[in-house]
Amino acid sequence: MRKRIISLMVCALLVFVTACGKSEREQQVETLSGEYAVSKENQLIVYTSHKEEVYLPIIREFESRTGIWVDVHAGGTAEMMQAAKDASKDGQCDIMFGGGVESYEASEDYFLPYQTAEEASLDANFIDRDYYWTPFTQLPIVFVYNRNLVNPSSAPRIWEDLFQEGWKGKIAFADMEKSGTSYTIISTMAQLFDEEPEDVLVRFYKQLDGNILSSSGDVITEVSNGNCLIGITLEETALKAIDAGSNIVMVIPNDGTSAVPDGIAMLKNAPHSYNAGKFIDFVVGHDTQSYAMTQFNRRSVRLDVKLTPKFDEITLIDFDIAKSAEDEEKVLDKWRSLMEGDDE
């Protein structure tokens, strides 16, 4: 009789959740995390800015291997970072997963230091000295150009080429307030040129000539359809587009580029901190890192994951993540003033 009562209660819960318009995934998590299903010791709350195609297979495999059920909250990088911070105040978030580590550097007061058990296998160049965040994958910045409209001999090969008069108004670049990648691009140029980022920004803004895209996801589309001739984007984005038959060619800058990793971190007041640590270890484990390379076109942060032939050799500049994080707000302020026409 007791089992039947419990079964009826679970069924009633499912009907209620469905009636509230929850997605199938949310229904599954809420049901399995109920009083008569998964104990609190087997739960994890993850806030992520990754797209579903990235986070879902990783989380499902983690659940399958560990028996830990994950409550996922997904959205844009800035949105999820702030939501994770807010939720952590009430002990309602364990993990922030996704977004460039510059944003993690700027928010380290909200994170618990965690030294992953996989550290010995990770590239030391991508490890936070204070362990507030752990790198997920390398994300090099590359150029792309339209294969039909741009002669390969005239395509940009170094960063300074972007400032040639012929490219003015023809560069695909997203609004910095909506794209973390766009800020990384400016920060990369500033460090490569040894200039103040605000000065580089002013020069580059003039080169854009008012052609500002609303999303970084539009860069490939605008170059492929010929509305822009060249663009700047992440290597993984370019490779994915090429695999899908997009009308672009990718160029790795000859004078070097940055490969700022995206990150993962444990929030203060994490209600399931032990499980959070297990998830971080899983994300940087050999299997997940190999999967990210083959399925997502992302470079691993592990030393023991060999790149497939589709990845070209790349020269990385000595990119100062801490300085980039420190400069971000003033550069964004400068960008806003330029967009408003107050500071040409």
Tab-separated table of N, CA, C and O in Angstrom, residues 63-140:
chain	number	residue	atom	x	y	z
A	63	GLU	N	26.016	11.858	-15.556
A	63	GLU	CA	24.918	11.253	-14.806
A	63	GLU	C	24.968	9.733	-14.894
A	63	GLU	O	24.790	9.024	-13.892
A	64	SER	N	25.217	9.240	-16.100
A	64	SER	CA	25.254	7.793	-16.317
A	64	SER	C	26.373	7.126	-15.530
A	64	SER	O	26.189	6.053	-14.951
A	65	ARG	N	27.527	7.775	-15.492
A	65	ARG	CA	28.682	7.165	-14.826
A	65	ARG	C	28.633	7.282	-13.305
A	65	ARG	O	29.167	6.413	-12.606
A	66	THR	N	28.017	8.336	-12.801
A	66	THR	CA	28.090	8.602	-11.360
A	66	THR	C	26.787	8.376	-10.607
A	66	THR	O	26.799	8.227	-9.387
A	67	GLY	N	25.658	8.385	-11.318
A	67	GLY	CA	24.373	8.308	-10.642
A	67	GLY	C	23.949	9.630	-10.028
A	67	GLY	O	22.956	9.706	-9.313
A	68	ILE	N	24.712	10.685	-10.315
A	68	ILE	CA	24.384	12.028	-9.832
A	68	ILE	C	23.503	12.709	-10.885
A	68	ILE	O	23.871	12.764	-12.058
A	69	TRP	N	22.361	13.225	-10.454
A	69	TRP	CA	21.436	13.881	-11.382
A	69	TRP	C	21.637	15.389	-11.333
A	69	TRP	O	21.722	15.973	-10.277
A	70	VAL	N	21.686	15.974	-12.533
A	70	VAL	CA	22.084	17.364	-12.663
A	70	VAL	C	20.891	18.255	-13.034
A	70	VAL	O	20.167	17.979	-13.997
A	71	ASP	N	20.718	19.323	-12.267
A	71	ASP	CA	19.726	20.352	-12.554
A	71	ASP	C	20.427	21.449	-13.349
A	71	ASP	O	21.340	22.107	-12.838
A	72	VAL	N	20.023	21.631	-14.622
A	72	VAL	CA	20.740	22.529	-15.535
A	72	VAL	C	19.976	23.837	-15.737
A	72	VAL	O	18.774	23.831	-15.982
A	73	HIS	N	20.717	24.952	-15.646
A	73	HIS	CA	20.187	26.273	-15.976
A	73	HIS	C	21.083	26.830	-17.084
A	73	HIS	O	22.285	26.979	-16.887
A	74	ALA	N	20.505	27.132	-18.247
A	74	ALA	CA	21.323	27.535	-19.392
A	74	ALA	C	20.897	28.889	-19.940
A	74	ALA	O	19.725	29.272	-19.865
A	75	GLY	N	21.876	29.623	-20.496
A	75	GLY	CA	21.600	30.926	-21.084
A	75	GLY	C	22.889	31.564	-21.555
A	75	GLY	O	23.922	30.899	-21.697
A	76	GLY	N	22.854	32.868	-21.780
A	76	GLY	CA	24.036	33.597	-22.219
A	76	GLY	C	25.082	33.707	-21.122
A	76	GLY	O	24.773	33.555	-19.936
A	77	THR	N	26.317	34.006	-21.520
A	77	THR	CA	27.422	34.025	-20.564
A	77	THR	C	27.208	35.041	-19.449
A	77	THR	O	27.271	34.696	-18.262
A	78	ALA	N	26.952	36.292	-19.813
A	78	ALA	CA	26.768	37.328	-18.792
A	78	ALA	C	25.556	37.015	-17.923
A	78	ALA	O	25.586	37.175	-16.698
A	79	GLU	N	24.486	36.569	-18.558
A	79	GLU	CA	23.251	36.236	-17.841
A	79	GLU	C	23.474	35.120	-16.832
A	79	GLU	O	23.066	35.214	-15.667
A	80	MET	N	24.143	34.050	-17.259
A	80	MET	CA	24.329	32.895	-16.380
A	80	MET	C	25.349	33.166	-15.285
A	80	MET	O	25.211	32.677	-14.163
A	81	MET	N	26.364	33.950	-15.611
A	81	MET	CA	27.350	34.278	-14.579
A	81	MET	C	26.681	35.053	-13.448
A	81	MET	O	26.897	34.771	-12.268
A	82	GLN	N	25.856	36.027	-13.805
A	82	GLN	CA	25.159	36.798	-12.781
A	82	GLN	C	24.138	35.940	-12.047
A	82	GLN	O	23.995	36.041	-10.816
A	83	ALA	N	23.434	35.086	-12.778
A	83	ALA	CA	22.441	34.212	-12.146
A	83	ALA	C	23.106	33.243	-11.175
A	83	ALA	O	22.570	32.961	-10.094
A	84	ALA	N	24.274	32.732	-11.538
A	84	ALA	CA	25.004	31.819	-10.660
A	84	ALA	C	25.437	32.531	-9.388
A	84	ALA	O	25.339	31.972	-8.281
A	85	LYS	N	25.902	33.757	-9.528
A	85	LYS	CA	26.301	34.544	-8.359
A	85	LYS	C	25.106	34.759	-7.435
A	85	LYS	O	25.204	34.593	-6.206
A	86	ASP	N	23.978	35.140	-8.016
A	86	ASP	CA	22.780	35.401	-7.216
A	86	ASP	C	22.301	34.133	-6.513
A	86	ASP	O	21.944	34.154	-5.330
A	87	ALA	N	22.293	33.019	-7.247
A	87	ALA	CA	21.815	31.762	-6.679
A	87	ALA	C	22.736	31.263	-5.574
A	87	ALA	O	22.281	30.637	-4.611
A	88	SER	N	24.022	31.556	-5.704
A	88	SER	CA	24.980	31.056	-4.707
A	88	SER	C	24.772	31.698	-3.343
A	88	SER	O	25.109	31.114	-2.309
A	89	LYS	N	24.210	32.898	-3.333
A	89	LYS	CA	23.969	33.570	-2.052
A	89	LYS	C	23.013	32.774	-1.169
A	89	LYS	O	23.094	32.816	0.062
A	90	ASP	N	22.106	32.037	-1.812
A	90	ASP	CA	21.134	31.231	-1.090
A	90	ASP	C	21.468	29.743	-1.140
A	90	ASP	O	20.612	28.899	-0.842
A	91	GLY	N	22.719	29.442	-1.555
A	91	GLY	CA	23.116	28.038	-1.620
A	91	GLY	C	22.341	27.249	-2.655
A	91	GLY	O	22.023	26.080	-2.445
A	92	GLN	N	22.057	27.871	-3.823
A	92	GLN	CA	21.256	27.220	-4.854
A	92	GLN	C	22.027	27.000	-6.154
A	92	GLN	O	21.420	26.810	-7.202
A	93	CYS	N	23.347	27.034	-6.092
A	93	CYS	CA	24.161	26.790	-7.295
A	93	CYS	C	25.473	26.138	-6.887
A	93	CYS	O	26.109	26.563	-5.915
A	94	ASP	N	25.872	25.122	-7.635
A	94	ASP	CA	27.140	24.432	-7.371
A	94	ASP	C	28.231	24.825	-8.360
A	94	ASP	O	29.379	25.028	-7.970
A	95	ILE	N	27.866	24.925	-9.639
A	95	ILE	CA	28.852	25.048	-10.715
A	95	ILE	C	28.449	26.131	-11.712
A	95	ILE	O	27.285	26.241	-12.087
A	96	MET	N	29.440	26.921	-12.141
A	96	MET	CA	29.303	27.749	-13.337
A	96	MET	C	30.177	27.106	-14.400
A	96	MET	O	31.368	26.844	-14.174
A	97	PHE	N	29.587	26.829	-15.576
A	97	PHE	CA	30.268	26.082	-16.629
A	97	PHE	C	30.118	26.825	-17.944
A	97	PHE	O	29.030	26.932	-18.485
A	98	GLY	N	31.236	27.358	-18.459
A	98	GLY	CA	31.207	28.067	-19.736
A	98	GLY	C	31.517	29.540	-19.572
A	98	GLY	O	31.350	30.111	-18.503
A	99	GLY	N	31.964	30.152	-20.658
A	99	GLY	CA	32.365	31.550	-20.623
A	99	GLY	C	33.868	31.670	-20.458
A	99	GLY	O	34.505	30.839	-19.801
A	100	GLY	N	34.436	32.696	-21.076
A	100	GLY	CA	35.883	32.908	-21.003
A	100	GLY	C	36.363	33.120	-19.584
A	100	GLY	O	35.652	33.691	-18.749
A	101	VAL	N	37.567	32.652	-19.287
A	101	VAL	CA	38.064	32.715	-17.917
A	101	VAL	C	38.372	34.143	-17.472
A	101	VAL	O	38.586	34.384	-16.282
A	102	GLU	N	38.363	35.111	-18.398
A	102	GLU	CA	38.496	36.505	-17.975
A	102	GLU	C	37.347	36.887	-17.040
A	102	GLU	O	37.544	37.578	-16.038
A	103	SER	N	36.148	36.412	-17.366
A	103	SER	CA	34.992	36.721	-16.526
A	103	SER	C	35.086	36.002	-15.185
A	103	SER	O	34.588	36.502	-14.170
A	104	TYR	N	35.742	34.865	-15.158
A	104	TYR	CA	35.961	34.156	-13.895
A	104	TYR	C	36.978	34.908	-13.039
A	104	TYR	O	36.826	35.006	-11.816
A	105	GLU	N	38.016	35.419	-13.696
A	105	GLU	CA	39.020	36.200	-12.973
A	105	GLU	C	38.370	37.409	-12.298
A	105	GLU	O	38.682	37.743	-11.156
A	106	ALA	N	37.459	38.049	-13.011
A	106	ALA	CA	36.814	39.240	-12.477
A	106	ALA	C	35.797	38.922	-11.388
A	106	ALA	O	35.366	39.817	-10.659
A	107	SER	N	35.440	37.642	-11.250
A	107	SER	CA	34.390	37.249	-10.292
A	107	SER	C	34.890	36.249	-9.253
A	107	SER	O	34.087	35.553	-8.625
A	108	GLU	N	36.194	36.183	-9.039
A	108	GLU	CA	36.730	35.123	-8.189
A	108	GLU	C	36.227	35.172	-6.750
A	108	GLU	O	36.252	34.153	-6.049
A	109	ASP	N	35.736	36.320	-6.297
A	109	ASP	CA	35.204	36.411	-4.933
A	109	ASP	C	33.985	35.526	-4.737
A	109	ASP	O	33.601	35.247	-3.589
A	110	TYR	N	33.380	35.086	-5.818
A	110	TYR	CA	32.180	34.250	-5.728
A	110	TYR	C	32.487	32.757	-5.787
A	110	TYR	O	31.584	31.936	-5.631
A	111	PHE	N	33.774	32.414	-6.018
A	111	PHE	CA	34.121	31.014	-6.239
A	111	PHE	C	34.904	30.406	-5.077
A	111	PHE	O	35.599	31.109	-4.341
A	112	LEU	N	34.780	29.085	-4.967
A	112	LEU	CA	35.578	28.319	-4.021
A	112	LEU	C	36.790	27.747	-4.749
A	112	LEU	O	36.632	27.148	-5.820
A	113	PRO	N	37.987	27.918	-4.230
A	113	PRO	CA	39.150	27.298	-4.872
A	113	PRO	C	38.986	25.779	-4.915
A	113	PRO	O	38.529	25.172	-3.938
A	114	TYR	N	39.328	25.191	-6.051
A	114	TYR	CA	39.272	23.729	-6.184
A	114	TYR	C	40.418	23.268	-7.063
A	114	TYR	O	40.561	23.705	-8.208
A	115	GLN	N	41.233	22.388	-6.522
A	115	GLN	CA	42.370	21.840	-7.259
A	115	GLN	C	41.979	20.480	-7.808
A	115	GLN	O	41.830	19.507	-7.071
A	116	THR	N	41.759	20.406	-9.112
A	116	THR	CA	41.288	19.173	-9.716
A	116	THR	C	42.289	18.030	-9.579
A	116	THR	O	43.508	18.241	-9.614
A	117	ALA	N	41.765	16.834	-9.453
A	117	ALA	CA	42.610	15.641	-9.370
A	117	ALA	C	43.335	15.376	-10.685
A	117	ALA	O	44.288	14.590	-10.724
A	118	GLU	N	42.911	16.047	-11.762
A	118	GLU	CA	43.514	15.858	-13.084
A	118	GLU	C	44.621	16.869	-13.377
A	118	GLU	O	45.151	16.893	-14.489
A	119	GLU	N	45.008	17.666	-12.407
A	119	GLU	CA	45.920	18.777	-12.669
A	119	GLU	C	47.223	18.354	-13.327
A	119	GLU	O	47.740	19.054	-14.213
A	120	ALA	N	47.780	17.229	-12.934
A	120	ALA	CA	49.072	16.806	-13.475
A	120	ALA	C	49.027	16.591	-14.981
A	120	ALA	O	50.063	16.664	-15.656
A	121	SER	N	47.842	16.348	-15.517
A	121	SER	CA	47.697	16.096	-16.951
A	121	SER	C	47.312	17.342	-17.737
A	121	SER	O	47.202	17.293	-18.970
A	122	LEU	N	47.116	18.465	-17.047
A	122	LEU	CA	46.685	19.685	-17.717
A	122	LEU	C	47.876	20.564	-18.090
A	122	LEU	O	48.910	20.555	-17.415
A	123	ASP	N	47.706	21.343	-19.152
A	123	ASP	CA	48.725	22.296	-19.576
A	123	ASP	C	48.822	23.403	-18.517
A	123	ASP	O	47.837	24.107	-18.253
A	124	ALA	N	49.992	23.554	-17.929
A	124	ALA	CA	50.179	24.521	-16.839
A	124	ALA	C	49.891	25.955	-17.278
A	124	ALA	O	49.568	26.801	-16.436
A	125	ASN	N	49.984	26.232	-18.580
A	125	ASN	CA	49.725	27.577	-19.076
A	125	ASN	C	48.267	27.998	-18.910
A	125	ASN	O	47.951	29.182	-18.985
A	126	PHE	N	47.399	27.018	-18.679
A	126	PHE	CA	45.977	27.316	-18.583
A	126	PHE	C	45.407	27.081	-17.182
A	126	PHE	O	44.190	27.052	-17.002
A	127	ILE	N	46.264	26.934	-16.195
A	127	ILE	CA	45.802	26.661	-14.827
A	127	ILE	C	45.837	27.942	-14.002
A	127	ILE	O	46.839	28.661	-13.987
A	128	ASP	N	44.753	28.221	-13.326
A	128	ASP	CA	44.686	29.388	-12.448
A	128	ASP	C	45.573	29.148	-11.229
A	128	ASP	O	45.438	28.131	-10.539
A	129	ARG	N	46.447	30.083	-10.946
A	129	ARG	CA	47.403	29.900	-9.848
A	129	ARG	C	46.714	29.763	-8.495
A	129	ARG	O	47.256	29.175	-7.559
A	130	ASP	N	45.509	30.329	-8.370
A	130	ASP	CA	44.786	30.262	-7.095
A	130	ASP	C	43.642	29.257	-7.116
A	130	ASP	O	42.896	29.142	-6.139
A	131	TYR	N	43.478	28.564	-8.235
A	131	TYR	CA	42.494	27.480	-8.384
A	131	TYR	C	41.041	27.930	-8.251
A	131	TYR	O	40.168	27.121	-7.933
A	132	TYR	N	40.760	29.202	-8.508
A	132	TYR	CA	39.367	29.642	-8.454
A	132	TYR	C	38.576	29.110	-9.645
A	132	TYR	O	37.358	28.963	-9.571
A	133	TRP	N	39.246	28.866	-10.765
A	133	TRP	CA	38.589	28.299	-11.926
A	133	TRP	C	39.489	27.235	-12.547
A	133	TRP	O	40.701	27.199	-12.312
A	134	THR	N	38.864	26.363	-13.321
A	134	THR	CA	39.564	25.300	-14.027
A	134	THR	C	39.267	25.467	-15.516
A	134	THR	O	38.126	25.730	-15.893
A	135	PRO	N	40.271	25.339	-16.393
A	135	PRO	CA	40.014	25.505	-17.830
A	135	PRO	C	39.249	24.316	-18.398
A	135	PRO	O	39.419	23.183	-17.939
A	136	PHE	N	38.422	24.579	-19.383
A	136	PHE	CA	37.707	23.486	-20.065
A	136	PHE	C	38.374	23.165	-21.397
A	136	PHE	O	38.872	22.065	-21.603
A	137	THR	N	38.405	24.127	-22.323
A	137	THR	CA	39.063	23.909	-23.611
A	137	THR	C	39.748	25.191	-24.072
A	137	THR	O	39.404	26.282	-23.631
A	138	GLN	N	40.727	25.036	-24.969
A	138	GLN	CA	41.397	26.195	-25.560
A	138	GLN	C	40.529	26.755	-26.691
A	138	GLN	O	39.969	25.995	-27.478
A	139	LEU	N	40.476	28.088	-26.775
A	139	LEU	CA	39.652	28.719	-27.807
A	139	LEU	C	40.460	29.771	-28.570
A	139	LEU	O	40.343	30.973	-28.314
A	140	PRO	N	41.286	29.341	-29.531
A	140	PRO	CA	42.075	30.301	-30.310
A	140	PRO	C	41.195	31.219	-31.152
A	140	PRO	O	40.142	30.824	-31.652
